[in-house]
XYZ file of N, CA and C in Angstrom:
762
model
N 54.217 57.917 219.731
C 55.062 59.117 220.083
C 56.472 58.802 221.147
N 57.120 59.483 219.734
C 59.038 59.388 220.434
C 59.828 60.530 220.399
N 61.029 60.428 221.012
C 62.400 61.315 220.296
C 63.569 60.932 220.655
N 64.691 61.245 219.675
C 66.118 60.850 220.301
C 66.709 62.045 220.743
N 67.470 61.159 221.859
C 67.718 62.425 222.780
C 69.371 61.959 223.264
N 70.520 62.707 223.386
C 71.446 62.374 223.774
C 71.515 62.056 225.640
N 71.787 60.997 225.678
C 72.292 60.890 227.248
C 73.673 61.761 228.026
N 73.075 62.198 229.246
C 73.859 63.755 229.637
C 73.374 63.430 231.125
N 74.474 64.224 232.336
C 74.425 64.144 233.249
C 74.407 65.718 234.013
N 73.593 65.466 234.978
C 73.063 67.066 236.126
C 71.556 66.888 236.509
N 71.555 68.035 236.288
C 70.412 68.225 237.103
C 69.447 68.781 236.352
N 69.754 69.023 235.321
C 68.884 69.972 233.778
C 67.377 69.785 233.561
N 66.765 70.063 234.090
C 65.340 70.360 233.564
C 65.156 69.289 232.634
N 63.737 68.286 232.611
C 63.916 67.511 231.719
C 64.148 66.484 231.171
N 65.801 66.041 232.576
C 66.412 64.550 232.151
C 65.193 63.694 232.457
N 65.602 62.527 231.856
C 65.565 61.437 232.136
C 66.120 60.237 233.258
N 65.499 59.756 234.242
C 66.318 58.920 234.376
C 66.695 58.003 234.062
N 68.111 57.601 234.753
C 68.128 56.173 234.163
C 68.795 55.170 235.210
N 68.297 53.857 235.868
C 68.273 53.408 236.193
C 69.855 53.335 236.978
N 69.598 52.518 238.336
C 71.714 52.594 238.482
C 72.072 51.289 237.976
N 70.793 49.841 237.929
C 71.793 49.005 237.399
C 72.083 48.582 236.023
N 71.528 50.151 235.325
C 71.840 49.761 234.120
C 72.779 50.799 233.838
N 73.563 51.361 234.782
C 74.040 52.566 234.371
C 75.507 51.967 233.457
N 75.954 51.070 233.247
C 77.036 50.185 232.526
C 76.689 50.465 231.132
N 74.926 50.209 230.678
C 74.588 50.004 229.433
C 74.540 51.047 228.587
N 74.645 52.066 229.323
C 73.948 53.694 229.315
C 75.247 54.764 229.087
N 76.255 55.525 228.367
C 77.187 56.161 228.288
C 76.718 57.985 228.360
N 77.451 58.364 229.034
C 77.418 59.962 228.461
C 77.339 60.272 227.071
N 76.531 60.576 226.497
C 77.062 61.131 224.997
C 76.014 59.963 224.204
N 75.520 58.745 224.370
C 75.087 57.568 223.775
C 73.658 58.532 223.179
N 73.578 58.024 222.192
C 72.492 58.576 221.781
C 71.097 57.375 221.741
N 70.067 57.784 221.997
C 68.530 56.982 222.348
C 67.566 57.639 222.202
N 66.510 56.543 222.077
C 65.299 56.707 221.316
C 64.167 56.459 223.097
N 63.061 57.705 222.719
C 62.155 57.492 223.872
C 61.721 57.546 223.539
N 60.005 56.643 223.945
C 59.116 56.214 222.965
C 57.887 56.195 224.760
N 56.883 57.086 223.878
C 56.135 56.827 224.775
C 54.714 56.296 224.622
N 54.664 55.268 225.879
C 53.740 54.139 225.976
C 52.495 54.167 226.945
N 51.992 55.271 227.848
C 51.500 55.414 228.283
C 51.549 56.863 228.951
N 50.052 57.766 228.389
C 50.640 58.653 228.821
C 50.065 58.980 230.338
N 50.840 60.385 231.352
C 50.167 60.244 232.681
C 49.064 60.894 232.695
N 48.282 60.874 233.153
C 47.010 61.348 233.143
C 46.245 62.438 234.352
N 46.411 63.654 234.340
C 46.189 64.587 235.423
C 45.165 64.916 236.061
N 44.761 65.105 237.037
C 43.444 65.643 237.815
C 43.325 66.624 238.286
N 42.107 67.502 237.305
C 41.970 68.845 237.492
C 40.532 69.452 238.576
N 41.556 69.910 239.337
C 40.125 69.938 241.337
C 39.777 71.360 240.899
N 38.405 70.982 241.048
C 37.468 72.803 241.065
C 38.289 72.943 242.174
N 38.154 74.587 242.665
C 39.105 75.007 244.010
C 38.295 74.973 245.285
N 37.147 74.307 245.303
C 36.769 73.957 246.297
C 36.824 72.810 247.093
N 37.114 71.713 245.890
C 37.298 70.590 246.088
C 37.992 70.356 247.002
N 38.349 69.484 248.207
C 39.751 68.787 249.269
C 39.642 67.943 248.314
N 41.049 67.165 248.754
C 42.031 66.370 248.136
C 40.836 64.973 248.179
N 41.225 64.232 247.412
C 40.677 62.503 247.462
C 41.115 62.033 247.478
N 40.338 60.349 248.438
C 41.431 59.032 248.251
C 42.001 59.104 247.572
N 43.016 57.890 247.628
C 43.400 56.973 246.768
C 42.927 56.460 245.771
N 42.075 55.781 246.362
C 41.049 54.819 246.157
C 40.090 55.473 244.795
N 39.519 56.939 244.710
C 38.474 57.925 243.911
C 39.683 58.203 242.944
N 40.406 58.985 243.798
C 41.838 59.262 242.638
C 41.962 58.071 241.120
N 42.401 57.117 241.778
C 42.958 56.275 241.156
C 41.458 55.110 239.807
N 40.665 55.281 240.257
C 38.946 55.033 239.995
C 38.464 56.098 238.976
N 39.238 57.454 239.282
C 38.530 58.632 238.044
C 39.496 58.742 237.344
N 40.972 58.385 237.466
C 41.764 57.978 236.595
C 41.566 56.967 235.725
N 40.668 55.834 235.800
C 40.916 54.711 235.095
C 39.556 55.244 234.665
N 38.959 56.331 235.062
C 37.456 55.953 234.468
C 37.416 57.587 233.097
N 38.316 58.113 233.195
C 38.967 59.508 232.349
C 39.739 58.576 231.471
N 40.735 57.639 231.337
C 41.666 57.032 230.394
C 40.527 56.408 229.773
N 40.096 55.811 230.320
C 39.042 54.813 229.221
C 38.029 55.691 228.374
N 36.928 56.807 228.283
C 36.657 57.605 227.898
C 37.380 58.176 226.908
N 38.741 58.849 227.237
C 39.198 59.241 226.892
C 39.308 58.577 225.129
N 39.128 57.432 224.669
C 38.774 56.931 223.783
C 38.615 57.414 223.079
N 37.542 57.748 222.996
C 36.317 58.678 222.867
C 36.211 59.685 221.998
N 36.963 60.100 220.886
C 37.516 60.910 220.261
C 36.891 62.544 220.384
N 35.606 62.512 220.422
C 34.514 62.886 219.673
C 34.023 63.922 221.508
N 34.507 63.092 222.177
C 34.554 63.614 223.519
C 35.588 64.534 224.148
N 35.101 65.977 224.210
C 36.164 67.043 224.115
C 36.609 67.301 225.864
N 35.827 67.138 226.998
C 36.318 66.825 228.469
C 35.275 66.128 229.167
N 36.079 65.852 230.009
C 34.810 64.667 230.947
C 35.070 65.332 232.270
N 33.876 65.054 232.901
C 34.147 65.458 234.678
C 33.298 64.272 235.299
N 33.541 64.443 236.373
C 33.044 64.072 237.738
C 32.785 64.807 238.800
N 31.221 64.761 239.179
C 30.553 65.738 240.245
C 30.062 64.944 241.033
N 28.961 65.958 241.884
C 28.515 64.887 242.498
C 28.896 64.312 243.380
N 27.961 64.214 244.722
C 28.126 63.287 245.651
C 29.241 62.377 245.871
N 29.565 61.827 245.077
C 31.135 60.924 244.875
C 31.878 61.571 245.671
N 32.134 62.499 245.072
C 33.561 63.145 245.605
C 33.119 63.896 246.827
N 32.011 64.167 247.314
C 31.906 64.986 248.644
C 30.839 64.211 249.794
N 30.983 62.593 249.354
C 30.746 61.469 250.469
C 31.477 60.596 250.668
N 31.608 59.921 251.358
C 31.964 58.982 252.040
C 32.031 57.672 251.366
N 30.242 57.865 251.920
C 30.084 56.278 251.102
C 28.334 56.842 250.721
N 28.402 57.458 250.939
C 26.553 57.942 251.170
C 26.131 58.782 249.596
N 26.778 57.839 248.875
C 26.635 57.947 247.076
C 25.381 56.876 246.840
N 24.777 56.872 245.431
C 24.257 55.794 244.777
C 24.648 55.408 243.749
N 25.376 56.623 242.885
C 26.059 56.487 241.548
C 27.426 57.493 241.390
N 28.042 57.061 240.075
C 28.866 57.765 240.172
C 28.387 59.206 238.702
N 28.390 60.824 239.305
C 28.081 61.608 238.163
C 29.304 61.781 237.417
N 28.737 62.117 235.687
C 29.699 62.300 234.997
C 28.976 62.839 233.781
N 30.134 64.576 233.598
C 29.581 65.211 232.753
C 30.687 65.020 231.365
N 30.208 64.989 230.289
C 31.294 64.517 229.469
C 30.489 65.774 228.400
N 31.365 66.413 227.717
C 31.595 67.899 226.789
C 31.559 67.104 225.516
N 30.177 66.929 224.436
C 30.397 66.714 223.475
C 29.112 67.002 222.583
N 29.760 67.342 221.282
C 28.807 67.282 220.652
C 27.846 66.316 219.987
N 28.131 65.259 219.594
C 27.369 64.035 219.296
C 26.930 63.550 220.287
N 25.353 64.218 220.793
C 25.158 63.643 221.697
C 24.641 62.506 221.504
N 24.133 61.922 219.968
C 23.643 60.347 219.603
C 24.687 59.398 220.475
N 25.806 59.377 220.438
C 26.729 58.776 221.109
C 26.735 58.163 223.206
N 25.366 59.631 223.738
C 25.710 59.122 224.797
C 25.205 57.830 225.644
N 24.574 57.166 224.889
C 24.428 55.345 225.258
C 24.801 54.854 224.852
N 25.466 55.171 223.852
C 26.702 53.971 223.730
C 27.775 54.612 224.788
N 28.324 55.525 224.974
C 29.064 56.067 225.913
C 28.868 55.089 227.108
N 27.858 55.383 227.909
C 26.842 55.250 228.898
C 27.242 53.796 228.911
N 26.818 52.417 228.161
C 26.553 50.646 228.061
C 27.919 50.666 228.409
N 28.827 51.268 227.753
C 30.147 51.113 227.333
C 31.118 51.248 228.878
N 30.397 52.437 229.861
C 30.753 52.832 231.007
C 30.712 51.457 231.859
N 29.390 51.120 232.144
C 28.563 50.187 232.530
C 29.489 48.662 232.381
N 29.747 48.480 231.117
C 30.018 46.986 230.839
C 31.098 46.948 231.342
N 32.208 47.728 231.144
C 33.631 48.297 232.196
C 33.948 48.079 233.048
N 33.257 49.210 234.027
C 33.463 49.313 235.471
C 32.624 48.654 236.031
N 31.415 47.795 235.719
C 30.298 47.277 236.042
C 29.948 47.971 237.954
N 29.567 49.567 237.492
C 29.415 50.440 238.555
C 27.589 51.115 237.897
N 27.494 51.971 239.191
C 25.840 52.471 238.502
C 26.662 53.922 238.294
N 26.349 54.564 237.079
C 26.725 55.670 236.840
C 25.244 56.797 236.264
N 25.802 57.885 236.304
C 24.385 58.902 235.813
C 25.314 59.917 234.732
N 25.003 59.850 233.864
C 25.927 60.657 232.709
C 25.591 61.140 232.148
N 25.667 62.917 231.943
C 24.542 63.637 231.250
C 25.985 64.194 229.832
N 25.483 64.434 228.711
C 26.093 65.250 227.888
C 25.487 66.679 227.936
N 26.898 67.359 227.540
C 26.552 68.981 227.430
C 27.491 69.363 225.853
N 26.781 70.365 224.861
C 27.481 70.840 224.064
C 28.287 71.643 224.029
N 29.582 72.096 223.689
C 30.416 73.288 223.887
C 29.681 74.303 223.560
N 28.862 74.470 222.925
C 28.439 75.520 223.211
C 27.738 76.137 224.398
N 26.721 74.785 224.950
C 26.002 75.226 225.799
C 26.535 75.191 227.206
N 27.509 74.599 227.382
C 28.405 74.926 228.507
C 28.651 76.127 228.825
N 29.196 76.563 227.991
C 29.834 78.174 227.825
C 28.776 78.635 228.346
N 28.032 78.639 227.802
C 26.977 79.388 228.390
C 25.908 79.306 229.457
N 25.537 77.714 229.443
C 25.620 77.251 231.136
C 26.114 77.954 232.512
N 27.594 77.650 232.048
C 28.498 78.208 233.254
C 28.182 79.530 233.705
N 27.679 79.958 232.935
C 27.456 81.509 233.385
C 26.084 82.195 233.243
N 24.934 81.709 233.100
C 23.808 81.819 233.243
C 22.887 80.620 234.063
N 23.034 79.456 234.504
C 22.220 78.358 234.927
C 22.706 78.229 236.263
N 22.683 78.064 237.351
C 22.541 78.127 238.904
C 22.922 77.239 239.305
N 21.579 75.443 238.313
C 22.158 74.106 238.481
C 23.602 73.732 238.247
N 23.551 74.323 237.156
C 24.884 73.834 236.244
C 26.323 74.319 237.404
N 26.030 75.395 237.229
C 27.045 75.766 238.534
C 27.573 75.095 239.973
N 25.992 74.957 240.533
C 25.828 74.181 241.354
C 26.978 72.766 241.133
N 26.584 72.385 239.927
C 26.951 70.860 239.899
C 28.901 71.081 239.768
N 29.345 72.036 239.534
C 30.402 72.190 238.612
C 31.356 72.590 240.155
N 30.850 73.119 241.242
C 31.279 73.747 242.241
C 31.546 72.457 243.099
N 32.040 71.230 243.059
C 32.877 70.495 243.610
C 32.448 69.654 241.877
N 34.204 69.352 241.613
C 34.288 69.166 240.404
C 35.657 68.375 240.261
N 36.107 67.424 239.059
C 37.174 67.230 238.868
C 37.023 66.510 237.620
N 38.359 67.302 236.879
C 38.191 66.813 235.677
C 39.687 66.602 234.418
N 39.482 65.554 233.516
C 40.849 65.341 232.950
C 41.698 66.741 232.162
N 40.832 67.819 232.308
C 41.470 69.356 231.496
C 41.517 69.812 232.207
N 41.737 71.398 232.665
C 41.743 72.730 233.222
C 40.252 73.470 232.609
N 39.236 73.803 233.895
C 38.584 74.774 234.039
C 38.088 75.816 234.623
N 36.758 76.556 234.420
C 37.006 77.458 235.412
C 35.308 77.884 235.641
N 35.209 78.497 236.685
C 33.603 79.236 236.268
C 33.322 80.375 236.093
N 33.088 80.652 234.951
C 32.601 81.885 234.736
C 31.665 83.161 235.541
N 32.112 84.332 235.800
C 31.212 85.281 236.663
C 29.846 85.163 235.983
N 29.009 85.100 237.145
C 27.024 85.122 236.660
C 26.849 85.910 235.917
N 25.743 85.543 234.951
C 25.309 86.758 234.271
C 23.167 85.750 234.420
N 23.041 87.087 234.938
C 21.274 86.907 234.666
C 20.538 86.459 233.787
N 19.820 85.479 233.387
C 19.432 84.882 232.009
C 17.741 85.049 232.562
N 16.782 85.868 232.528
C 15.460 86.223 233.641
C 14.442 84.586 232.894
N 14.922 84.831 231.596
C 14.317 83.631 230.418
C 14.730 82.227 231.297
N 15.871 81.405 231.516
C 16.457 80.517 232.028
C 15.736 80.456 233.171
N 15.956 81.657 234.166
C 15.573 81.087 235.583
C 14.197 80.810 235.106
N 13.546 81.592 234.723
C 11.681 81.307 234.490
C 11.524 79.693 234.733
N 12.926 79.162 233.330
C 12.537 77.816 232.435
C 12.630 76.977 234.024
N 13.686 77.284 234.849
C 14.223 76.942 235.589
C 12.531 76.479 236.826
N 11.683 77.071 236.773
C 11.113 77.309 237.977
C 9.552 76.851 237.724
N 9.760 76.057 236.338
C 8.371 75.870 236.125
C 8.462 74.648 236.825
N 9.064 73.282 237.081
C 8.845 72.434 237.599
C 8.378 72.534 239.452
N 9.023 73.488 240.012
C 8.873 73.746 241.415
C 7.462 74.422 241.595
N 7.086 75.320 240.486
C 5.388 75.698 240.510
C 4.531 74.650 240.031
N 4.737 73.746 239.622
C 3.732 72.541 239.201
C 3.738 71.873 240.454
N 4.986 71.251 241.320
C 4.693 70.725 242.728
C 2.989 71.823 243.203
N 3.096 73.362 243.294
C 1.713 73.315 244.228
C 0.711 72.862 244.131
N 0.856 72.181 242.883
C -0.678 71.696 241.986
C -1.120 70.138 241.836
N 0.527 68.838 241.743
C 0.400 67.600 241.511
C 0.764 67.239 242.476
N 0.354 66.063 242.750
C 1.382 65.054 243.795
C 2.682 64.270 242.826
N 3.513 63.954 243.317
C 4.252 63.575 243.492
C 5.396 63.216 244.384
N 6.372 61.958 244.308
C 6.795 61.375 245.933
C 7.477 62.308 245.651
N 8.104 62.182 247.051
C 9.177 62.830 247.960
C 10.339 63.414 247.781
N 10.824 62.390 246.723
C 12.515 62.606 246.518
C 12.599 63.835 245.498
N 10.897 64.502 244.573
C 10.690 65.105 243.598
C 10.804 66.828 244.899
N 9.977 66.794 245.538
C 10.245 67.882 246.234
C 11.421 68.034 246.698
N 12.465 67.064 247.163
C 13.502 66.998 247.743
C 14.110 68.101 246.774
N 14.537 67.662 245.270
C 15.008 68.354 244.068
C 14.487 69.115 244.103
N 13.803 70.161 244.226
C 13.324 70.838 243.765
C 13.049 72.143 244.531
N 13.326 71.667 245.554
C 13.169 72.822 246.931
C 15.114 73.018 246.864
N 15.844 72.277 246.432
C 16.884 72.525 246.969
C 17.626 73.349 245.280
N 16.626 72.684 243.977
C 16.725 73.703 243.079
C 16.385 75.216 243.450
N 15.969 75.496 244.341
C 14.825 77.069 244.915
C 15.933 77.798 245.829
N 16.414 76.691 245.937
C 17.539 77.565 247.157
C 18.528 77.889 246.583
N 18.958 77.071 245.511
C 20.657 77.113 244.748
C 19.626 78.563 243.650
N 18.787 78.788 242.968
C 18.407 79.727 241.823
C 18.650 81.100 243.300
N 17.901 81.018 244.380
C 17.739 82.490 245.351
C 19.707 82.915 245.594
N 20.649 81.705 245.902
C 21.331 81.628 246.410
C 22.168 82.714 244.764
N 21.917 82.138 244.083
C 22.621 82.990 242.476
C 22.441 83.964 242.697
N 20.603 84.310 243.024
C 20.106 86.107 242.477
C 21.125 86.499 243.375
N 21.367 86.510 244.188
C 22.121 86.942 246.016
C 22.909 87.374 245.445
N 23.786 86.627 244.556
C 25.242 87.252 244.396
C 26.192 85.882 245.588
N 25.448 85.014 245.876
C 26.182 84.003 246.680
C 26.969 82.609 246.320
N 27.573 81.800 246.457
C 27.959 80.811 245.899
C 26.742 79.803 246.053
N 27.323 79.304 244.870
C 25.777 77.826 244.623
C 26.681 76.539 244.909
N 26.687 76.598 246.492
C 27.593 75.246 246.831
C 26.347 74.089 247.637
N 26.602 73.334 247.035
C 24.979 72.589 247.169
C 25.319 71.607 248.541
N 26.781 71.712 249.111
C 26.351 71.698 251.391
C 25.345 72.788 251.496
N 25.738 73.596 250.969
C 25.070 74.649 251.905
C 23.884 74.976 251.651
N 23.606 74.440 250.277
C 22.207 74.443 249.839
C 21.120 73.301 250.585
N 21.726 71.866 251.425
C 21.325 71.069 251.328
C 21.489 71.543 253.340
N 22.416 72.116 253.879
C 22.267 72.722 255.384
C 20.872 73.206 255.056
N 20.673 74.373 254.337
C 19.452 75.225 254.460
C 17.918 74.786 253.830
N 18.319 73.807 253.525
C 16.716 72.869 253.148
C 16.896 72.188 254.466
N 17.854 71.307 255.199
C 17.551 70.833 256.926
C 16.929 71.843 257.543
N 17.344 73.239 257.696
C 16.602 74.070 258.462
C 15.636 74.117 258.267
N 15.100 74.618 257.267
C 13.914 75.236 256.388
C 12.640 73.608 256.763
N 13.066 72.930 256.395
C 12.423 71.420 256.941
C 12.109 70.555 258.330
N 13.504 70.673 258.947
C 13.331 69.807 260.009
C 14.533 68.276 259.265
N 15.322 67.709 260.416
C 15.774 67.197 260.753
C 14.968 65.490 259.388
N 14.132 65.224 260.674
C 13.206 64.191 260.129
C 12.258 64.234 259.054
N 11.616 65.674 258.323
C 11.034 65.809 257.152
C 12.108 65.573 256.234
N 13.532 66.233 255.956
C 14.886 66.656 255.880
C 15.330 65.371 255.041
N 15.080 64.006 256.518
C 15.434 62.937 255.664
C 14.884 62.304 255.316
N 12.910 61.958 255.254
C 11.885 61.654 254.176
C 12.199 62.380 253.119
N 12.061 63.139 252.512
C 12.202 63.739 251.230
C 13.372 63.489 250.647
N 14.700 63.515 251.327
C 16.046 62.765 250.955
C 16.113 61.045 250.589
N 14.897 60.278 251.221
C 15.324 58.851 250.820
C 13.961 58.358 250.758
N 12.941 59.463 249.587
C 11.864 58.863 248.802
C 11.221 58.395 250.233
N 10.460 58.702 251.298
C 9.918 58.148 251.768
C 8.218 58.525 251.438
N 7.462 57.772 252.155
C 5.765 58.155 252.340
C 5.354 59.238 252.718
N 5.041 60.901 252.468
C 5.048 61.627 253.235
C 3.225 61.765 253.296
N 2.836 62.923 254.785
C 1.440 62.349 254.702
C 0.993 64.183 254.109
N -0.258 64.061 254.284
C -0.853 65.600 254.030
C 0.051 66.611 254.761
N 0.008 66.548 256.027
C 0.364 67.729 256.950
C 1.961 68.083 256.031
N 2.627 66.898 256.084
C 4.499 67.124 255.667
C 4.176 67.442 254.235
N 3.101 67.317 253.364
C 3.019 67.505 251.916
C 2.732 69.580 252.061
N 1.758 69.967 252.864
C 1.682 70.837 252.924
C 2.736 71.965 253.493
N 3.339 71.782 254.458
C 4.213 72.663 254.903
C 5.437 72.450 253.307
N 6.006 71.378 252.813
C 6.953 71.644 252.079
C 5.940 72.413 250.573
N 4.938 72.380 250.423
C 4.435 73.627 249.383
C 4.279 74.592 250.014
N 4.585 74.983 251.303
C 4.399 76.747 251.468
C 5.822 76.516 251.354
N 7.123 75.726 251.987
C 8.131 76.386 251.303
C 8.925 76.765 250.453
N 8.061 76.026 249.088
C 7.864 76.249 247.725
C 7.327 77.947 247.237
N 6.273 78.019 248.234
C 5.279 79.459 247.693
C 6.428 80.464 248.627
N 6.721 80.377 249.471
C 7.890 81.075 250.089
C 8.886 81.450 249.324
N 9.832 80.450 248.627
C 11.158 80.685 247.389
C 10.986 81.076 246.519
N 9.333 80.911 245.868
C 9.154 81.373 245.293
C 9.273 82.595 245.005
N 8.533 83.262 245.820
C 7.778 84.594 246.157
C 9.045 85.778 246.462
N 10.019 85.019 247.074
C 11.457 85.591 246.794
C 12.499 85.926 245.897
N 12.235 84.536 245.211
C 12.959 84.644 243.659
C 12.418 85.475 242.671
N 11.321 85.528 243.031
C 10.421 86.552 241.726
C 10.663 87.708 242.290
N 10.655 88.192 243.714
C 11.309 89.434 243.543
C 12.894 90.152 243.430
N 13.598 88.810 243.672
C 14.767 89.650 242.589
C 14.774 89.151 241.802
N 14.022 89.368 240.649
C 13.963 89.180 239.577
C 13.689 90.404 238.839
N 12.559 90.984 239.649
C 12.493 91.990 238.999
C 12.858 93.547 238.663
């Protein structure tokens, strides 16, 4: 992309800077051609996210620039612990809005090949994205802290009982089946997030973690977050927390 313009002098908006050492080359009134070589990539922060370090911003810009080569991708987000933790993150969570989900594996493999980093990639279709931003507590929590290549907003919440009941299926199963401790961590966080959504509170994942730590205690919280082995007593306590949260949520749904 390029345009033709005459050199002028002054402080008008959108004037182009000419380096001092080239003032003898370009005179006022000269006709010049301006060509776009590389587009500046702006980062759009969620309202709740603090300014990132220069290193993280640079990496995110590089990721967005690389992914922009895929014309099927409509919007890109970086979310998760990479944004809110200094070093305590395992991978970089990326959400792409794209209707062609068949490209997900190709995009993921090319990301890994390009950056040699661990990524967690989620693909959401455009229609689903609009719907989930309103009705899904988990989606709203993911985007509470986020950076995108385009402007975005979280829409006012709407309660969809069918969707909430779908989200409750896995926590309900944990009352009967044995799984590793990290699954308990993820699903109790899920229940806290759903409860906050139904109560009209924000879905801040930091507040969710803080509540989980209060419910379990610091030691058990560390066990389930790090996927450590649990004894029978600890499993029983976690199931009691799940029962309590399920009871509160079912009352809120009535």
